[in-house]
Coordinates of C-alpha atoms in Angstrom, one line a residue:
M11 CA -19.6 36.2 -86.5
L12 CA -17.1 33.5 -85.4
K13 CA -14.2 35.7 -86.6
F14 CA -15.6 38.6 -84.6
R15 CA -16.0 36.5 -81.5
L16 CA -12.4 35.2 -81.8
C17 CA -11.2 38.8 -82.1
V18 CA -13.1 39.9 -79.0
L19 CA -11.7 36.9 -77.1
L20 CA -8.2 37.7 -78.1
L21 CA -8.7 41.3 -77.0
V22 CA -10.1 40.3 -73.6
C23 CA -7.3 37.8 -73.1
S24 CA -4.7 40.4 -74.1
A25 CA -6.1 42.9 -71.6
A26 CA -6.3 40.3 -68.8
T27 CA -2.6 39.5 -69.4
A28 CA -1.6 43.2 -69.5
F29 CA -3.5 43.9 -66.3
A30 CA -2.8 40.6 -64.5
A31 CA -1.9 40.9 -60.9
S32 CA 1.8 40.9 -60.2
P33 CA 4.0 40.4 -57.1
L34 CA 5.0 43.8 -55.7
V35 CA 8.0 45.1 -53.8
L36 CA 7.5 48.5 -52.3
I37 CA 10.7 50.3 -51.2
S38 CA 10.6 53.6 -49.3
I39 CA 13.7 55.7 -49.2
D40 CA 12.9 58.0 -46.3
G41 CA 13.2 61.7 -47.2
M42 CA 14.3 61.2 -50.9
R43 CA 13.5 64.3 -52.9
P44 CA 12.6 63.3 -56.6
D45 CA 15.2 65.7 -57.9
Y46 CA 18.0 63.5 -56.5
I47 CA 17.0 61.2 -59.3
T48 CA 15.5 63.4 -62.0
N49 CA 18.2 66.2 -61.8
P50 CA 21.5 64.7 -62.9
K51 CA 23.4 67.7 -61.4
A52 CA 21.8 67.3 -57.9
C53 CA 24.8 65.3 -56.7
S54 CA 28.3 64.7 -58.0
T55 CA 27.5 61.1 -58.4
T56 CA 24.7 59.1 -60.1
F57 CA 22.3 56.6 -58.8
P58 CA 22.2 53.9 -61.5
T59 CA 19.5 51.6 -60.2
I60 CA 16.9 54.2 -59.3
Q61 CA 17.7 56.4 -62.3
S62 CA 17.1 53.4 -64.5
F63 CA 13.4 53.6 -63.6
L64 CA 13.3 56.9 -65.6
T65 CA 13.7 54.9 -68.9
T66 CA 12.5 51.4 -67.9
G67 CA 9.5 52.5 -65.9
T68 CA 7.0 55.2 -65.0
Y69 CA 7.8 58.0 -62.5
A70 CA 6.5 61.3 -61.1
E71 CA 8.2 64.6 -61.2
G72 CA 7.0 65.0 -57.6
V73 CA 4.4 63.7 -55.1
T74 CA 2.3 66.2 -53.2
G75 CA 2.2 64.9 -49.7
V76 CA 0.0 65.2 -46.6
L77 CA -0.1 67.4 -43.5
P78 CA 2.2 67.0 -41.8
T79 CA 5.0 65.9 -44.2
L80 CA 6.4 63.6 -41.6
T81 CA 7.5 60.0 -41.9
Y82 CA 4.8 58.1 -40.0
P83 CA 1.7 60.0 -41.3
S84 CA 3.1 59.9 -44.9
H85 CA 4.0 56.2 -44.8
T86 CA 0.5 55.4 -43.6
T87 CA -1.0 57.4 -46.5
L88 CA 1.3 55.5 -48.9
I89 CA -0.4 52.2 -47.8
T90 CA -4.0 53.4 -47.3
G91 CA -4.6 56.1 -49.9
V92 CA -6.1 58.5 -47.3
E93 CA -5.0 61.5 -45.4
P94 CA -3.9 61.5 -41.7
A95 CA -7.2 62.7 -40.3
K96 CA -8.8 59.6 -41.8
H97 CA -6.1 57.0 -41.2
G98 CA -5.5 58.1 -37.6
I99 CA -1.7 58.6 -37.7
W100 CA -1.5 62.3 -37.0
G101 CA 2.3 62.7 -36.4
N102 CA 5.5 60.8 -35.8
T103 CA 5.0 61.0 -32.0
T104 CA 1.7 60.9 -30.3
F105 CA 0.3 64.1 -28.9
D106 CA 1.6 64.0 -25.3
P107 CA 1.6 67.5 -23.6
E108 CA 2.0 65.9 -20.1
S109 CA 4.9 63.6 -21.2
T110 CA 3.1 60.5 -20.0
N111 CA 4.1 58.5 -23.1
F112 CA 7.8 59.3 -22.8
S113 CA 8.2 60.5 -26.4
G114 CA 6.5 57.4 -27.8
W115 CA 5.9 57.2 -31.5
Y116 CA 2.9 55.9 -33.5
W117 CA 4.5 52.5 -33.7
Y118 CA 1.4 50.3 -33.4
A119 CA -0.7 49.1 -36.4
K120 CA -3.7 49.0 -34.2
D121 CA -3.8 52.8 -34.4
I122 CA -4.4 52.8 -38.2
K123 CA -8.1 53.4 -38.8
A124 CA -8.2 52.8 -42.6
D125 CA -7.8 49.8 -44.8
T126 CA -4.2 49.0 -45.7
L127 CA -2.5 47.3 -48.6
W128 CA -1.5 44.6 -46.1
D129 CA -5.2 44.1 -45.2
A130 CA -6.2 44.0 -48.9
A131 CA -3.5 41.6 -49.8
T132 CA -4.3 39.2 -47.0
R133 CA -8.0 39.2 -48.1
K134 CA -6.7 37.9 -51.4
K135 CA -4.6 35.3 -49.5
L136 CA -1.3 36.8 -50.7
I137 CA 1.8 36.2 -48.6
T138 CA 2.9 39.5 -47.1
A139 CA 6.2 40.6 -45.6
N140 CA 7.5 43.8 -44.1
V141 CA 10.9 45.1 -43.0
G142 CA 10.9 48.4 -41.1
W143 CA 7.8 50.1 -42.5
P144 CA 6.4 52.5 -39.9
V145 CA 3.3 51.8 -37.9
S146 CA 3.6 48.0 -38.3
V147 CA 4.0 46.6 -34.8
D148 CA 1.6 43.8 -34.2
E149 CA 0.1 44.1 -37.7
R150 CA -1.9 40.8 -38.0
N151 CA -2.1 41.0 -41.8
I152 CA 1.6 40.9 -42.3
R153 CA 2.6 37.2 -42.4
F154 CA 6.4 37.8 -42.0
N155 CA 7.1 41.0 -40.1
I156 CA 10.2 42.9 -38.7
P157 CA 8.5 46.2 -37.7
E158 CA 10.1 49.5 -37.0
Y159 CA 10.5 50.0 -33.2
W160 CA 13.0 51.2 -30.7
R161 CA 13.1 52.5 -27.2
A162 CA 16.6 52.7 -25.7
G163 CA 18.4 53.3 -29.1
N164 CA 21.1 50.9 -28.2
A165 CA 22.0 47.2 -28.8
E166 CA 19.4 46.2 -26.2
D167 CA 16.7 47.1 -28.7
R168 CA 17.7 44.0 -30.8
K169 CA 16.1 41.8 -28.1
L170 CA 13.0 44.0 -28.1
L171 CA 12.8 43.9 -31.9
R172 CA 13.0 40.2 -32.0
A173 CA 10.2 39.9 -29.6
L174 CA 8.0 42.0 -31.8
S175 CA 9.0 40.3 -35.1
T176 CA 7.9 37.1 -36.7
P177 CA 10.5 34.6 -35.3
E178 CA 10.5 32.6 -38.5
L179 CA 11.7 35.6 -40.5
Y180 CA 13.9 37.2 -37.9
D181 CA 15.8 34.0 -37.0
G182 CA 16.0 33.0 -40.6
V183 CA 17.6 36.3 -41.6
E184 CA 20.0 36.0 -38.7
R185 CA 21.1 32.5 -39.6
H186 CA 21.3 33.3 -43.3
F187 CA 23.1 36.6 -43.2
L188 CA 24.6 36.6 -39.7
S189 CA 23.0 40.1 -39.2
V190 CA 19.6 41.6 -38.5
P191 CA 18.1 45.1 -38.6
E192 CA 18.9 47.1 -35.5
S193 CA 17.9 50.5 -34.1
D194 CA 21.2 51.6 -32.4
G195 CA 22.1 54.6 -34.6
A196 CA 24.2 52.6 -37.2
Y197 CA 21.8 53.7 -39.9
L198 CA 23.5 52.3 -43.0
A199 CA 24.2 49.0 -41.3
T200 CA 20.6 48.9 -40.4
D201 CA 19.5 49.5 -44.0
V202 CA 21.8 46.9 -45.4
A203 CA 20.4 44.4 -42.9
R204 CA 16.8 45.5 -43.8
A205 CA 17.5 45.0 -47.5
K206 CA 18.9 41.5 -46.8
A207 CA 15.8 40.7 -44.7
A208 CA 13.6 41.7 -47.6
I209 CA 15.6 39.5 -50.0
Y210 CA 15.2 36.6 -47.5
A211 CA 11.4 37.1 -47.4
I212 CA 11.3 37.1 -51.2
E213 CA 13.6 34.1 -51.7
H214 CA 12.7 31.9 -48.8
K215 CA 9.2 32.9 -47.8
H216 CA 7.9 33.6 -51.3
A217 CA 6.2 36.8 -50.2
R218 CA 4.0 38.3 -52.9
F219 CA 3.8 41.8 -51.3
V220 CA 6.9 43.2 -49.5
T221 CA 7.3 46.6 -47.9
L222 CA 10.7 47.9 -47.0
H223 CA 11.7 51.1 -45.3
L224 CA 15.3 52.6 -45.6
I225 CA 16.3 55.4 -43.3
T226 CA 19.9 56.5 -43.8
L227 CA 19.3 59.3 -46.3
D228 CA 16.7 60.9 -44.0
E229 CA 19.2 60.9 -41.1
M230 CA 22.1 62.3 -43.1
Q231 CA 19.8 65.1 -44.4
H232 CA 18.7 66.0 -40.8
E233 CA 22.4 66.1 -39.8
H234 CA 24.0 67.7 -42.8
S235 CA 21.2 69.1 -45.0
P236 CA 19.8 67.8 -48.4
F237 CA 22.3 67.4 -51.3
S238 CA 25.2 67.6 -48.9
P239 CA 28.1 65.2 -49.7
Q240 CA 27.0 63.0 -46.8
A241 CA 23.4 62.8 -48.1
C242 CA 24.5 62.0 -51.7
Q243 CA 26.9 59.3 -50.5
S244 CA 24.2 57.7 -48.3
L245 CA 21.8 57.6 -51.3
L246 CA 24.5 56.0 -53.4
E247 CA 24.8 53.2 -50.8
L248 CA 21.0 52.9 -50.7
D249 CA 20.9 52.7 -54.5
K250 CA 23.0 49.6 -54.2
Q251 CA 20.6 48.0 -51.8
V252 CA 17.7 48.8 -54.1
G253 CA 19.6 47.1 -56.8
A254 CA 20.1 44.0 -54.7
V255 CA 16.5 43.8 -53.8
L256 CA 15.4 44.4 -57.4
E257 CA 17.7 41.7 -58.7
A258 CA 16.4 39.2 -56.1
A259 CA 12.8 40.0 -56.8
I260 CA 13.1 39.6 -60.6
A261 CA 15.1 36.4 -60.2
A262 CA 12.4 35.0 -57.9
N263 CA 9.6 36.0 -60.3
P264 CA 10.1 37.9 -63.5
A265 CA 6.6 39.3 -63.3
T266 CA 7.4 41.3 -60.2
V267 CA 6.8 45.0 -60.1
V268 CA 9.1 47.1 -58.0
A269 CA 8.1 50.6 -56.7
V270 CA 10.5 53.0 -55.1
V271 CA 8.8 55.8 -53.2
S272 CA 9.6 58.4 -50.5
D273 CA 7.4 59.9 -47.8
H274 CA 8.4 63.5 -48.1
G275 CA 11.0 65.9 -49.4
F276 CA 13.6 67.9 -47.4
A277 CA 14.7 71.5 -46.9
R278 CA 17.9 72.9 -45.6
T279 CA 17.5 74.7 -42.2
D280 CA 19.8 77.1 -40.3
Y281 CA 17.6 78.2 -37.4
R282 CA 15.3 76.7 -34.8
V283 CA 12.1 78.4 -33.6
N284 CA 11.4 77.6 -30.0
L285 CA 7.7 78.2 -29.8
M286 CA 7.4 76.7 -26.3
V287 CA 9.2 79.8 -25.0
P288 CA 6.5 82.4 -25.8
L289 CA 3.7 79.9 -24.8
I290 CA 5.3 79.4 -21.4
E291 CA 5.9 83.1 -20.9
A292 CA 2.2 83.8 -21.7
G293 CA 1.2 81.2 -19.1
L294 CA -0.5 79.0 -21.7
L295 CA 1.9 76.0 -21.4
K296 CA 3.4 74.5 -18.2
L297 CA 6.0 71.8 -17.8
G298 CA 7.2 69.5 -15.1
T299 CA 5.0 69.0 -12.0
H300 CA 2.5 71.5 -13.4
A301 CA 2.2 70.0 -16.8
K302 CA -1.4 69.1 -16.3
E303 CA -2.3 72.7 -16.1
W304 CA -1.6 73.4 -19.8
K305 CA -4.1 75.5 -21.8
A306 CA -2.4 75.3 -25.2
A307 CA 0.3 72.9 -26.2
I308 CA 2.4 72.1 -29.3
F309 CA 1.9 69.0 -31.4
P310 CA 5.3 69.0 -33.1
G311 CA 5.6 68.6 -36.9
G312 CA 9.2 69.5 -37.7
G313 CA 8.5 72.3 -40.1
T314 CA 5.1 72.9 -38.6
A315 CA 3.7 73.3 -35.1
A316 CA 0.1 72.4 -34.4
I317 CA -1.3 74.3 -31.4
V318 CA -3.9 72.2 -29.5
L319 CA -6.2 73.7 -26.9
H320 CA -6.8 71.8 -23.7
D321 CA -10.4 72.9 -24.0
P322 CA -11.5 73.4 -27.6
K323 CA -14.4 75.5 -26.4
D324 CA -12.2 77.9 -24.4
K325 CA -12.6 81.0 -26.6
A326 CA -10.5 83.2 -24.3
T327 CA -7.5 80.9 -24.7
E328 CA -8.1 80.6 -28.4
E329 CA -8.0 84.3 -28.8
A330 CA -4.9 84.6 -26.6
V331 CA -3.1 82.1 -28.8
R332 CA -4.3 83.8 -32.0
T333 CA -3.0 87.1 -30.8
L334 CA 0.3 85.7 -29.7
L335 CA 0.9 83.8 -32.9
H336 CA 0.1 86.8 -35.2
R337 CA 2.3 89.0 -33.1
L338 CA 5.2 86.6 -33.6
A339 CA 4.5 86.2 -37.3
S340 CA 4.5 90.0 -37.8
N341 CA 8.3 89.9 -37.5
R342 CA 9.7 87.9 -40.4
A343 CA 12.9 87.2 -38.5
N344 CA 10.9 84.9 -36.2
G345 CA 10.6 82.4 -39.1
I346 CA 6.9 82.0 -39.4
A347 CA 5.5 81.7 -42.9
S348 CA 1.8 81.4 -42.2
I349 CA -0.8 80.5 -39.6
L350 CA -3.7 78.2 -40.4
E351 CA -6.9 78.0 -38.5
K352 CA -9.4 75.1 -38.2
P353 CA -11.2 75.3 -41.6
E354 CA -7.9 75.4 -43.5
I355 CA -6.5 72.6 -41.3
D356 CA -9.5 70.4 -41.9
K357 CA -9.3 71.0 -45.6
L358 CA -5.7 69.7 -45.7
G359 CA -6.7 66.6 -43.7
G360 CA -4.0 66.8 -40.9
F361 CA -3.8 67.6 -37.2
P362 CA -7.6 67.2 -36.6
N363 CA -7.1 68.1 -32.9
A364 CA -5.4 71.4 -33.6
A365 CA -6.9 74.9 -33.4
F366 CA -3.9 76.4 -35.2
V367 CA -1.1 75.2 -37.4
V368 CA 2.1 77.3 -37.6
D369 CA 3.9 76.7 -40.9
L370 CA 7.5 77.8 -40.6
Q371 CA 9.6 79.4 -43.3
V372 CA 11.8 77.1 -45.2
G373 CA 15.2 77.5 -43.5
Y374 CA 13.6 77.3 -40.0
Q375 CA 12.7 74.2 -38.0
L376 CA 10.8 73.8 -34.8
G377 CA 12.9 73.9 -31.7
Y378 CA 12.2 72.4 -28.3
A379 CA 13.9 74.8 -25.9
A380 CA 11.7 75.8 -23.0
E381 CA 13.7 79.0 -22.1
G382 CA 16.0 81.5 -23.8
A383 CA 15.8 83.0 -27.3
L384 CA 12.8 82.4 -29.6
V385 CA 15.2 81.8 -32.6
T386 CA 18.5 79.9 -32.2
P387 CA 21.0 78.8 -34.8
A388 CA 21.0 75.3 -36.3
P389 CA 23.5 75.7 -39.2
S390 CA 23.5 73.3 -42.2
T391 CA 20.8 71.0 -40.9
G392 CA 17.7 69.7 -42.6
M393 CA 14.0 69.3 -41.9
H394 CA 10.6 68.3 -43.3
G395 CA 7.1 68.5 -41.9
Y396 CA 6.2 71.8 -43.6
L397 CA 2.9 72.3 -45.5
P398 CA 2.9 70.0 -48.5
S399 CA 2.6 73.1 -50.8
H400 CA 6.3 73.9 -50.3
P401 CA 8.1 72.5 -53.4
E402 CA 10.9 71.3 -51.2
M403 CA 8.5 68.8 -49.6
L404 CA 7.7 66.9 -52.8
A405 CA 8.1 63.2 -52.4
A406 CA 9.1 60.6 -55.0
F407 CA 7.4 57.8 -57.0
F408 CA 9.2 55.4 -59.4
V409 CA 7.8 52.1 -60.6
R410 CA 8.9 49.4 -63.1
G411 CA 8.1 45.8 -64.0
R412 CA 5.7 43.7 -66.0
G413 CA 3.0 45.8 -67.7
I414 CA 4.4 49.1 -66.6
A415 CA 4.9 51.8 -69.2
A416 CA 8.6 52.7 -70.0
G417 CA 9.7 56.3 -69.8
R418 CA 6.4 57.8 -68.8
D419 CA 6.5 61.0 -66.7
L420 CA 3.3 61.5 -64.7
G421 CA 4.1 65.0 -63.6
V422 CA 3.2 66.0 -60.1
I423 CA 0.8 63.5 -58.4
D424 CA -1.2 63.3 -55.2
M425 CA 0.3 60.9 -52.6
R426 CA -3.2 59.4 -52.0
Q427 CA -3.1 58.0 -55.6
I428 CA -0.2 55.7 -54.9
A429 CA -1.9 53.1 -52.6
P430 CA -4.8 52.4 -55.0
T431 CA -2.4 52.3 -57.9
L432 CA -0.3 49.7 -56.0
G433 CA -3.4 47.8 -55.2
G434 CA -4.2 47.6 -58.9
I435 CA -0.8 46.0 -59.4
L436 CA -1.5 43.4 -56.7
G437 CA -5.1 42.9 -57.9
V438 CA -6.6 44.1 -54.7
N439 CA -9.0 46.9 -53.7
L440 CA -8.7 49.3 -50.8
K441 CA -11.9 50.0 -48.9
D442 CA -11.2 53.6 -48.0
A443 CA -9.1 55.0 -50.8
R444 CA -11.0 57.4 -53.1
Q445 CA -8.4 58.8 -55.4
P446 CA -8.1 57.5 -59.0
Q447 CA -5.3 55.1 -60.0
L448 CA -2.3 56.5 -61.8
N449 CA -1.8 55.8 -65.5
I450 CA 1.2 53.5 -65.2
R451 CA 0.2 50.7 -67.6
K452 CA 1.6 50.1 -71.1

């Protein structure tokens, strides 16, 4: 009996050690398709740090995202484990048909309606830090915070960012590295500074949960298309930053787990579809001084366009929009892949205020022209935001560290599984996540 009890005790202790909570660094490389890493022929160069996760850690062949496959809704799913209709971040920008918010984004953490990993970590009294993660302005459960925010898009934004950041972190980074993250269009310089800020939070603030958002690859793909020389070179530079953060994290605490994720995939585009033009011509949408008279307006999604009715009960307008959209979709040259209506939209968990969602063909992106041709050229550019069922929209998930299985391929996973899985690493529970954790343990 004593021998049996000792064996049981040893097994319990062993399991507790294997599943012991670990510090976690969560790095998002915006717009990174998984095949940049899993396909050695995707670029002419290799990405040694992130590709090392294929053998030293666990990874997914792809991550099926949410509707819309945009940066802000997706990043919020990554830290809540729920879809946009539940967490409250419905797009990158807020729905603003009358232009009263001046193209404002969903910057503010107050808009998140679901439990986050920052919340859960704080309940466990873990020190949290963030550099550049979307929807993090005034997040009270981030102890050391440099959020993502901009307005003018120039050097003046540095003053604004400092005002919104934790002074102890922002000023410490500036003193230590003589640089801070900015939002003036110098994307790689911003990412290098963001990585340094994350390292500072690890080394000097002893943060146990760190979130970091890197943006250069996304911008290069928008400008030059995915897998372009510019995109590949930018990812190589970001791979170096991931390596620096990984090295600092392991040096600070060998038990640290590092996860590298992305929010969405990317598709090459060569055309824009200016859906405002037919809506204006049909008298459904008005701009300028008559903006308040709109009947149907676009909630932009990059590769999708949600159509919102001013009065959801206005059946005449609903039918007029339906007829217009199907007429446009009947000509494949107009770039429309499919039209979703309310039941299908609700099932996907996105755009809860929309009557219709127009999913564009891969190769076409939503344009913003108010007059002229419906379809205009946009050669060698890139876009995301399409329905998550498009294979080009698959996001990425790589994780390595103490207790994580080596060389395990999870196949294609659901993005909503990532947050509860990361919560398991930290030893915390999310109140709203319902998806099962991924099998990442040894």
